[in-house]
CSV table of C-alpha atoms in Angstrom, one decimal:
chain,number,residue,atom,x,y,z
A,709,MET,CA,-0.1,0.0,0.0
A,710,ILE,CA,1.1,3.4,-1.2
A,711,LEU,CA,0.8,6.5,1.8
A,712,SER,CA,0.8,9.8,0.6
A,713,MET,CA,2.3,12.1,2.8
A,714,THR,CA,-0.6,15.1,2.7
A,715,GLY,CA,-3.6,14.1,5.1
A,716,PHE,CA,-5.8,15.7,7.4
A,717,ALA,CA,-8.1,13.9,9.8
A,718,SER,CA,-9.7,15.4,13.2
A,719,ILE,CA,-12.2,13.8,16.4
A,720,SER,CA,-13.8,14.6,19.2
A,721,ARG,CA,-15.2,13.1,22.7
A,722,GLU,CA,-16.7,14.5,25.3
A,723,PHE,CA,-15.5,13.9,28.7
A,724,PRO,CA,-17.5,14.8,32.2
A,725,GLY,CA,-16.8,18.6,32.1
A,726,GLY,CA,-16.0,19.6,28.6
A,727,LEU,CA,-14.9,18.6,25.2
A,728,LEU,CA,-11.5,16.8,24.0
A,729,ALA,CA,-10.9,18.0,19.8
A,730,MET,CA,-7.9,16.5,18.1
A,731,GLU,CA,-7.0,17.1,14.4
A,732,LEU,CA,-4.1,15.8,12.3
A,733,ARG,CA,-2.8,17.7,9.2
A,734,ALA,CA,0.2,17.1,7.0
A,735,VAL,CA,2.0,17.8,3.9
A,736,ASN,CA,4.8,16.4,2.5
A,737,HIS,CA,8.7,16.8,3.9
A,738,ARG,CA,11.8,15.4,3.8
A,739,TYR,CA,12.1,13.7,7.0
A,740,LEU,CA,9.5,13.5,9.9
A,741,ASP,CA,8.8,16.7,11.7
A,742,VAL,CA,5.7,16.8,14.2
A,743,GLN,CA,4.4,20.2,15.7
A,744,LEU,CA,2.1,19.8,19.0
A,745,ARG,CA,0.0,21.9,19.8
A,746,LEU,CA,-1.4,21.0,24.0
A,747,PRO,CA,-3.4,22.9,26.1
A,748,GLU,CA,-1.1,22.9,29.7
A,749,GLU,CA,-2.8,19.6,31.4
A,750,LEU,CA,-1.6,17.4,28.4
A,751,ARG,CA,1.9,19.0,28.2
A,752,VAL,CA,3.0,16.2,30.3
A,753,ILE,CA,2.1,13.8,27.9
A,754,GLU,CA,4.0,15.2,25.1
A,755,PRO,CA,6.5,12.5,24.6
A,756,HIS,CA,4.0,9.6,24.4
A,757,LEU,CA,2.2,11.6,21.7
A,758,ARG,CA,5.3,12.1,19.7
A,759,GLU,CA,6.0,8.4,20.5
A,760,GLN,CA,2.5,7.1,19.2
A,761,ILE,CA,2.9,9.4,16.0
A,762,ALA,CA,6.6,8.3,14.7
A,763,ALA,CA,5.4,4.6,15.2
A,764,SER,CA,2.6,5.2,12.9
A,765,VAL,CA,4.2,7.9,10.5
A,766,SER,CA,7.6,8.1,9.0
A,767,ARG,CA,8.1,10.7,6.5
A,768,GLY,CA,5.9,14.3,6.5
A,769,LYS,CA,5.6,17.7,8.5
A,770,LEU,CA,3.0,17.1,11.0
A,771,GLU,CA,0.8,19.3,13.3
A,772,CYS,CA,-1.1,17.9,15.8
A,773,ARG,CA,-3.5,20.1,17.7
A,774,VAL,CA,-5.2,19.2,21.0
A,775,THR,CA,-8.1,21.4,22.5
A,776,LEU,CA,-10.2,21.3,25.3
A,777,ALA,CA,-13.1,22.8,25.5
A,778,GLN,CA,-15.8,23.5,29.2
A,779,SER,CA,-19.0,22.2,28.2
A,780,ALA,CA,-21.7,24.8,29.2
A,781,GLN,CA,-24.3,21.9,30.6
A,782,ASP,CA,-21.3,20.2,32.4
A,783,THR,CA,-19.8,22.8,34.2
A,784,PRO,CA,-17.2,21.6,36.8
A,785,ARG,CA,-18.6,21.7,40.3
A,786,LEU,CA,-16.6,21.3,43.5
A,787,GLU,CA,-17.9,19.3,46.5
A,788,LEU,CA,-17.0,19.2,49.9
A,789,ASN,CA,-16.1,15.3,51.2
A,790,THR,CA,-17.8,16.2,54.7
A,791,ALA,CA,-16.6,12.7,56.1
A,792,LEU,CA,-13.1,13.4,55.6
A,793,LEU,CA,-13.2,17.1,56.5
A,794,ASP,CA,-14.7,16.0,60.1
A,795,SER,CA,-12.0,13.3,60.3
A,796,LEU,CA,-9.6,16.1,59.7
A,797,LEU,CA,-11.2,18.5,62.4
A,798,ALA,CA,-11.2,15.7,64.8
A,799,VAL,CA,-7.7,15.1,64.7
A,800,ALA,CA,-7.1,18.7,65.0
A,801,ALA,CA,-9.1,19.3,67.8
A,802,GLN,CA,-7.0,16.3,69.8
A,803,LEU,CA,-3.6,17.9,68.3
A,804,LYS,CA,-4.8,21.1,70.4
A,805,ASN,CA,-5.5,19.4,73.4
A,806,ARG,CA,-2.2,17.6,73.4
A,807,ALA,CA,-0.6,20.8,72.3
A,808,PRO,CA,-2.4,23.9,72.9
A,809,HIS,CA,0.0,26.4,71.3
A,810,ALA,CA,-0.1,24.6,67.8
A,811,LYS,CA,-1.3,26.6,65.2
A,812,ASP,CA,-5.3,26.3,64.0
A,813,LEU,CA,-5.5,24.6,60.5
A,814,SER,CA,-6.9,27.5,58.1
A,815,ALA,CA,-10.1,27.0,55.6
A,816,GLY,CA,-7.5,26.9,52.6
A,817,GLU,CA,-5.2,24.2,54.4
A,818,LEU,CA,-8.0,22.4,54.8
A,819,LEU,CA,-9.4,22.8,51.5
A,820,ARG,CA,-6.1,21.9,49.9
A,821,TRP,CA,-5.9,18.7,51.4
A,822,PRO,CA,-6.0,15.8,49.3
A,823,GLY,CA,-9.6,14.2,48.8
A,824,VAL,CA,-11.1,16.8,50.9
A,825,LEU,CA,-12.7,18.9,47.6
A,826,ASN,CA,-14.3,16.2,44.9
A,827,SER,CA,-14.9,17.4,41.4
A,828,ASN,CA,-17.3,16.2,38.5
A,829,SER,CA,-14.7,16.8,36.0
A,830,LEU,CA,-12.4,14.0,34.7
A,831,ASP,CA,-9.5,13.7,36.7
A,832,PRO,CA,-5.6,14.7,34.8
A,833,GLU,CA,-4.3,11.0,34.8
A,834,ALA,CA,-8.0,10.0,33.3
A,835,LEU,CA,-7.6,12.6,30.9
A,836,GLN,CA,-4.1,11.7,29.6
A,837,GLN,CA,-5.1,8.2,28.9
A,838,LEU,CA,-8.3,9.5,26.9
A,839,CYS,CA,-6.4,11.8,24.8
A,840,LEU,CA,-3.5,9.0,24.0
A,841,GLY,CA,-6.3,6.8,23.3
A,842,GLN,CA,-8.5,9.1,20.9
A,843,LEU,CA,-4.9,9.9,19.3
A,844,ALA,CA,-4.7,6.3,18.1
A,845,ALA,CA,-8.1,6.0,16.4
A,846,LEU,CA,-7.4,9.9,15.2
A,847,LEU,CA,-3.7,8.3,13.6
A,848,ALA,CA,-5.9,5.1,12.2
A,849,ASP,CA,-8.3,7.9,10.3
A,850,PHE,CA,-5.1,9.8,9.4
A,851,ASN,CA,-3.5,6.9,7.6
A,852,ALA,CA,-6.9,5.6,5.9
A,853,THR,CA,-6.8,9.0,4.4
A,854,ARG,CA,-3.2,9.0,3.2
A,855,ALA,CA,-3.9,5.2,1.8
A,856,ARG,CA,-6.5,6.6,-0.4
A,857,GLU,CA,-4.5,9.1,-1.9
A,858,GLY,CA,-1.7,6.9,-2.4
A,859,ASP,CA,-3.9,4.7,-4.5
A,860,LYS,CA,-4.9,7.8,-6.3
A,861,LEU,CA,-1.2,8.5,-6.6
A,862,ALA,CA,-0.2,4.9,-7.6
A,863,ASP,CA,-2.6,4.9,-10.6
A,864,MET,CA,-1.4,8.0,-11.9
A,865,LEU,CA,1.9,6.8,-11.6
A,866,ARG,CA,0.8,3.5,-13.6
A,867,ALA,CA,-1.3,5.6,-16.2
A,868,ARG,CA,2.3,7.7,-16.9
A,869,ILE,CA,4.3,4.1,-16.9
A,870,THR,CA,1.8,2.8,-19.6
A,871,GLU,CA,2.2,6.2,-22.0
A,872,ILE,CA,6.3,6.2,-21.5
A,873,GLU,CA,5.7,2.3,-22.3
A,874,THR,CA,3.6,2.8,-25.5
A,875,ILE,CA,6.4,5.7,-26.7
A,876,VAL,CA,9.4,3.3,-26.6
A,877,ALA,CA,7.4,0.4,-28.2
A,878,HIS,CA,6.6,3.2,-30.7
A,879,VAL,CA,10.3,4.0,-31.0
A,880,LYS,CA,12.6,1.3,-30.9
A,881,PRO,CA,11.3,-0.7,-33.8
A,882,LYS,CA,12.0,1.8,-36.0
A,883,LEU,CA,15.7,2.7,-34.6
A,884,PRO,CA,17.4,0.6,-37.3
A,885,MET,CA,15.3,2.1,-40.1
A,886,ILE,CA,16.4,5.8,-38.6
A,887,LEU,CA,19.9,4.6,-38.6
A,888,SER,CA,19.9,3.2,-42.5
A,889,THR,CA,18.1,6.1,-43.6
A,890,TRP,CA,21.0,8.4,-42.0
A,891,GLN,CA,23.8,6.3,-42.7
A,892,ALA,CA,22.7,6.7,-46.3
A,893,LYS,CA,22.1,10.7,-46.2
A,894,LEU,CA,26.0,10.7,-44.8
A,895,SER,CA,27.2,8.5,-47.4
A,896,SER,CA,25.4,10.8,-50.4
A,897,ARG,CA,27.0,14.0,-48.5
A,898,LEU,CA,30.5,12.4,-48.6
A,899,GLN,CA,30.2,11.1,-52.2
A,900,GLU,CA,29.3,14.6,-53.4
A,901,ALA,CA,31.5,16.3,-51.2
A,902,LEU,CA,34.8,14.0,-51.9
A,903,GLY,CA,33.7,12.6,-55.2
A,904,SER,CA,34.7,9.2,-54.2
A,905,VAL,CA,35.4,7.1,-50.7
A,906,ASP,CA,36.9,4.3,-49.8
A,907,ASP,CA,34.0,1.7,-49.1
A,908,ASP,CA,36.1,0.1,-46.1
A,909,ARG,CA,36.7,3.2,-44.5
A,910,LEU,CA,33.2,4.2,-45.0
A,911,LYS,CA,32.0,1.2,-43.9
A,912,GLN,CA,34.5,1.6,-40.3
A,913,GLU,CA,33.2,5.2,-40.2
A,914,PHE,CA,29.4,4.0,-40.1
A,915,ALA,CA,30.1,1.5,-37.8
A,916,LEU,CA,31.8,3.7,-35.1
A,917,PHE,CA,29.1,6.5,-35.7
A,918,ALA,CA,26.4,3.7,-35.2
A,919,GLN,CA,28.0,2.9,-32.0
A,920,LYS,CA,27.6,6.5,-30.6
A,921,ILE,CA,24.2,6.8,-31.7
A,922,ASP,CA,22.8,3.4,-30.7
A,923,VAL,CA,20.0,3.9,-27.7
A,924,ASP,CA,19.3,0.3,-27.5
A,925,GLU,CA,21.0,0.0,-24.1
A,926,GLU,CA,19.6,3.2,-23.3
A,927,LEU,CA,15.9,1.9,-24.1
A,928,SER,CA,16.5,-1.3,-22.1
A,929,ARG,CA,17.8,0.5,-18.9
A,930,LEU,CA,14.6,2.6,-19.3
A,931,GLY,CA,12.4,-0.7,-19.4
A,932,ALA,CA,14.3,-2.1,-16.3
A,933,HIS,CA,13.8,1.1,-14.3
A,934,LEU,CA,9.9,1.3,-15.4
A,935,SER,CA,9.6,-2.5,-14.0
A,936,GLU,CA,11.3,-1.3,-11.2
A,937,VAL,CA,8.8,1.3,-10.2
A,938,LYS,CA,6.0,-1.2,-10.9
A,939,ARG,CA,7.1,-3.6,-8.4
A,940,ILE,CA,7.7,-1.0,-5.9
A,941,LEU,CA,3.9,0.5,-6.3
A,942,LYS,CA,2.8,-3.6,-6.1
A,943,GLN,CA,4.8,-3.8,-2.8
A,944,GLY,CA,3.8,-0.8,-1.6
A,945,GLY,CA,5.5,0.5,1.8
A,946,GLN,CA,7.8,3.4,2.1
A,947,SER,CA,8.6,3.6,-0.9
A,948,GLY,CA,8.9,7.7,-1.5
A,949,LYS,CA,12.6,8.1,-1.6
A,950,ARG,CA,13.6,4.6,-3.9
A,951,LEU,CA,10.9,6.1,-6.5
A,952,ASP,CA,12.3,9.9,-6.4
A,953,PHE,CA,15.8,7.7,-7.6
A,954,LEU,CA,14.2,6.0,-10.1
A,955,MET,CA,13.1,8.9,-11.6
A,956,GLN,CA,16.5,10.4,-11.6
A,957,GLU,CA,17.7,7.5,-13.5
A,958,LEU,CA,14.8,7.6,-15.9
A,959,ASN,CA,15.3,11.1,-16.8
A,960,ARG,CA,19.1,10.3,-17.2
A,961,GLU,CA,18.0,7.9,-20.1
A,962,ALA,CA,15.4,10.0,-21.8
A,963,ASN,CA,18.2,12.9,-21.8
A,964,THR,CA,20.7,10.6,-23.5
A,965,LEU,CA,18.3,9.3,-26.1
A,966,GLY,CA,18.2,13.3,-26.7
A,967,SER,CA,21.9,13.8,-26.8
A,968,LYS,CA,22.0,10.5,-29.7
A,969,SER,CA,19.1,11.5,-31.3
A,970,VAL,CA,19.4,12.1,-35.2
A,971,SER,CA,16.1,11.7,-36.1
A,972,THR,CA,13.2,14.7,-35.3
A,973,GLU,CA,11.2,11.5,-34.3
A,974,THR,CA,13.5,10.3,-31.5
A,975,THR,CA,13.9,13.8,-30.3
A,976,GLN,CA,10.8,14.1,-29.8
A,977,ALA,CA,10.2,11.1,-28.0
A,978,SER,CA,12.7,12.2,-25.7
A,979,VAL,CA,10.7,15.4,-25.0
A,980,GLU,CA,7.6,13.5,-24.6
A,981,LEU,CA,9.3,11.2,-22.2
A,982,LYS,CA,11.0,13.8,-20.1
A,983,VAL,CA,7.9,15.8,-19.8
A,984,LEU,CA,5.9,12.2,-18.3
A,985,ILE,CA,8.9,11.6,-16.0
A,986,GLU,CA,9.0,15.3,-14.6
A,987,GLN,CA,5.0,14.5,-13.9
A,988,MET,CA,5.6,11.3,-12.1
A,989,ARG,CA,8.6,13.0,-10.1
A,990,GLU,CA,6.4,15.8,-8.7
A,991,GLN,CA,3.9,13.4,-7.5
A,992,ILE,CA,6.1,11.3,-5.6
A,993,GLN,CA,7.4,14.4,-3.6
A,994,ASN,CA,3.9,13.7,-1.9
A,995,ILE,CA,4.5,9.7,-1.5
A,996,GLU,CA,5.9,8.7,1.9
């Protein structure tokens, strides 16, 4: 499966006292670059969020935004734990009897005592676990979106490969005729210029010239590179860098075809090949 580096996904979940909303967006990038936008309540789990993202995404510039919104109908309420408060006051009274000069507990100290105040809102640890769980669901949706876009990119690349193979199949059988025509034209010009030319010398020069303009090897390598691109697309996985390298190799063969060209037909074929290869290269920049 081919994955695109661009994608977007969002998710939200209600919890006691509010709403947790998360969104993830990404664009292409050479490496993995994760930017997190978190509320202060969730800063403590930032390393865990980064680790979870890195386990699902290998390349791309990602922005993960997490927001907490208080729900109007679920405004957090504070309630006194009267049983615990009575126990504290009883202990404080015993202490006062034994140590009359001991300072009395203030109202603030009593309220700060763990467990004296209860809230209907989610406790911090539960909120953190909720966020981590929601990120897993968000990444699943995000990767599904990238996979759908990756399928479209793969289809486009296969279509361009078919066009390139059509051009090569059209040109390759004509190469012997193109070479023969060029030799005849060159021989005629030499005859006109020199009057007479030794046949053996002429054949020797033609053989050397034929080697210089022969593009059969380039076309064979072109076909081999295209086969490798198709294999990678079928295999899937993290293939963007490998495909980008193959585009460089394809472009090199297309350039050589143009530089060795001795006919307008092969020159035009070289231009068309380079256009198609560049279209492929641009789209491959978006593949993970």
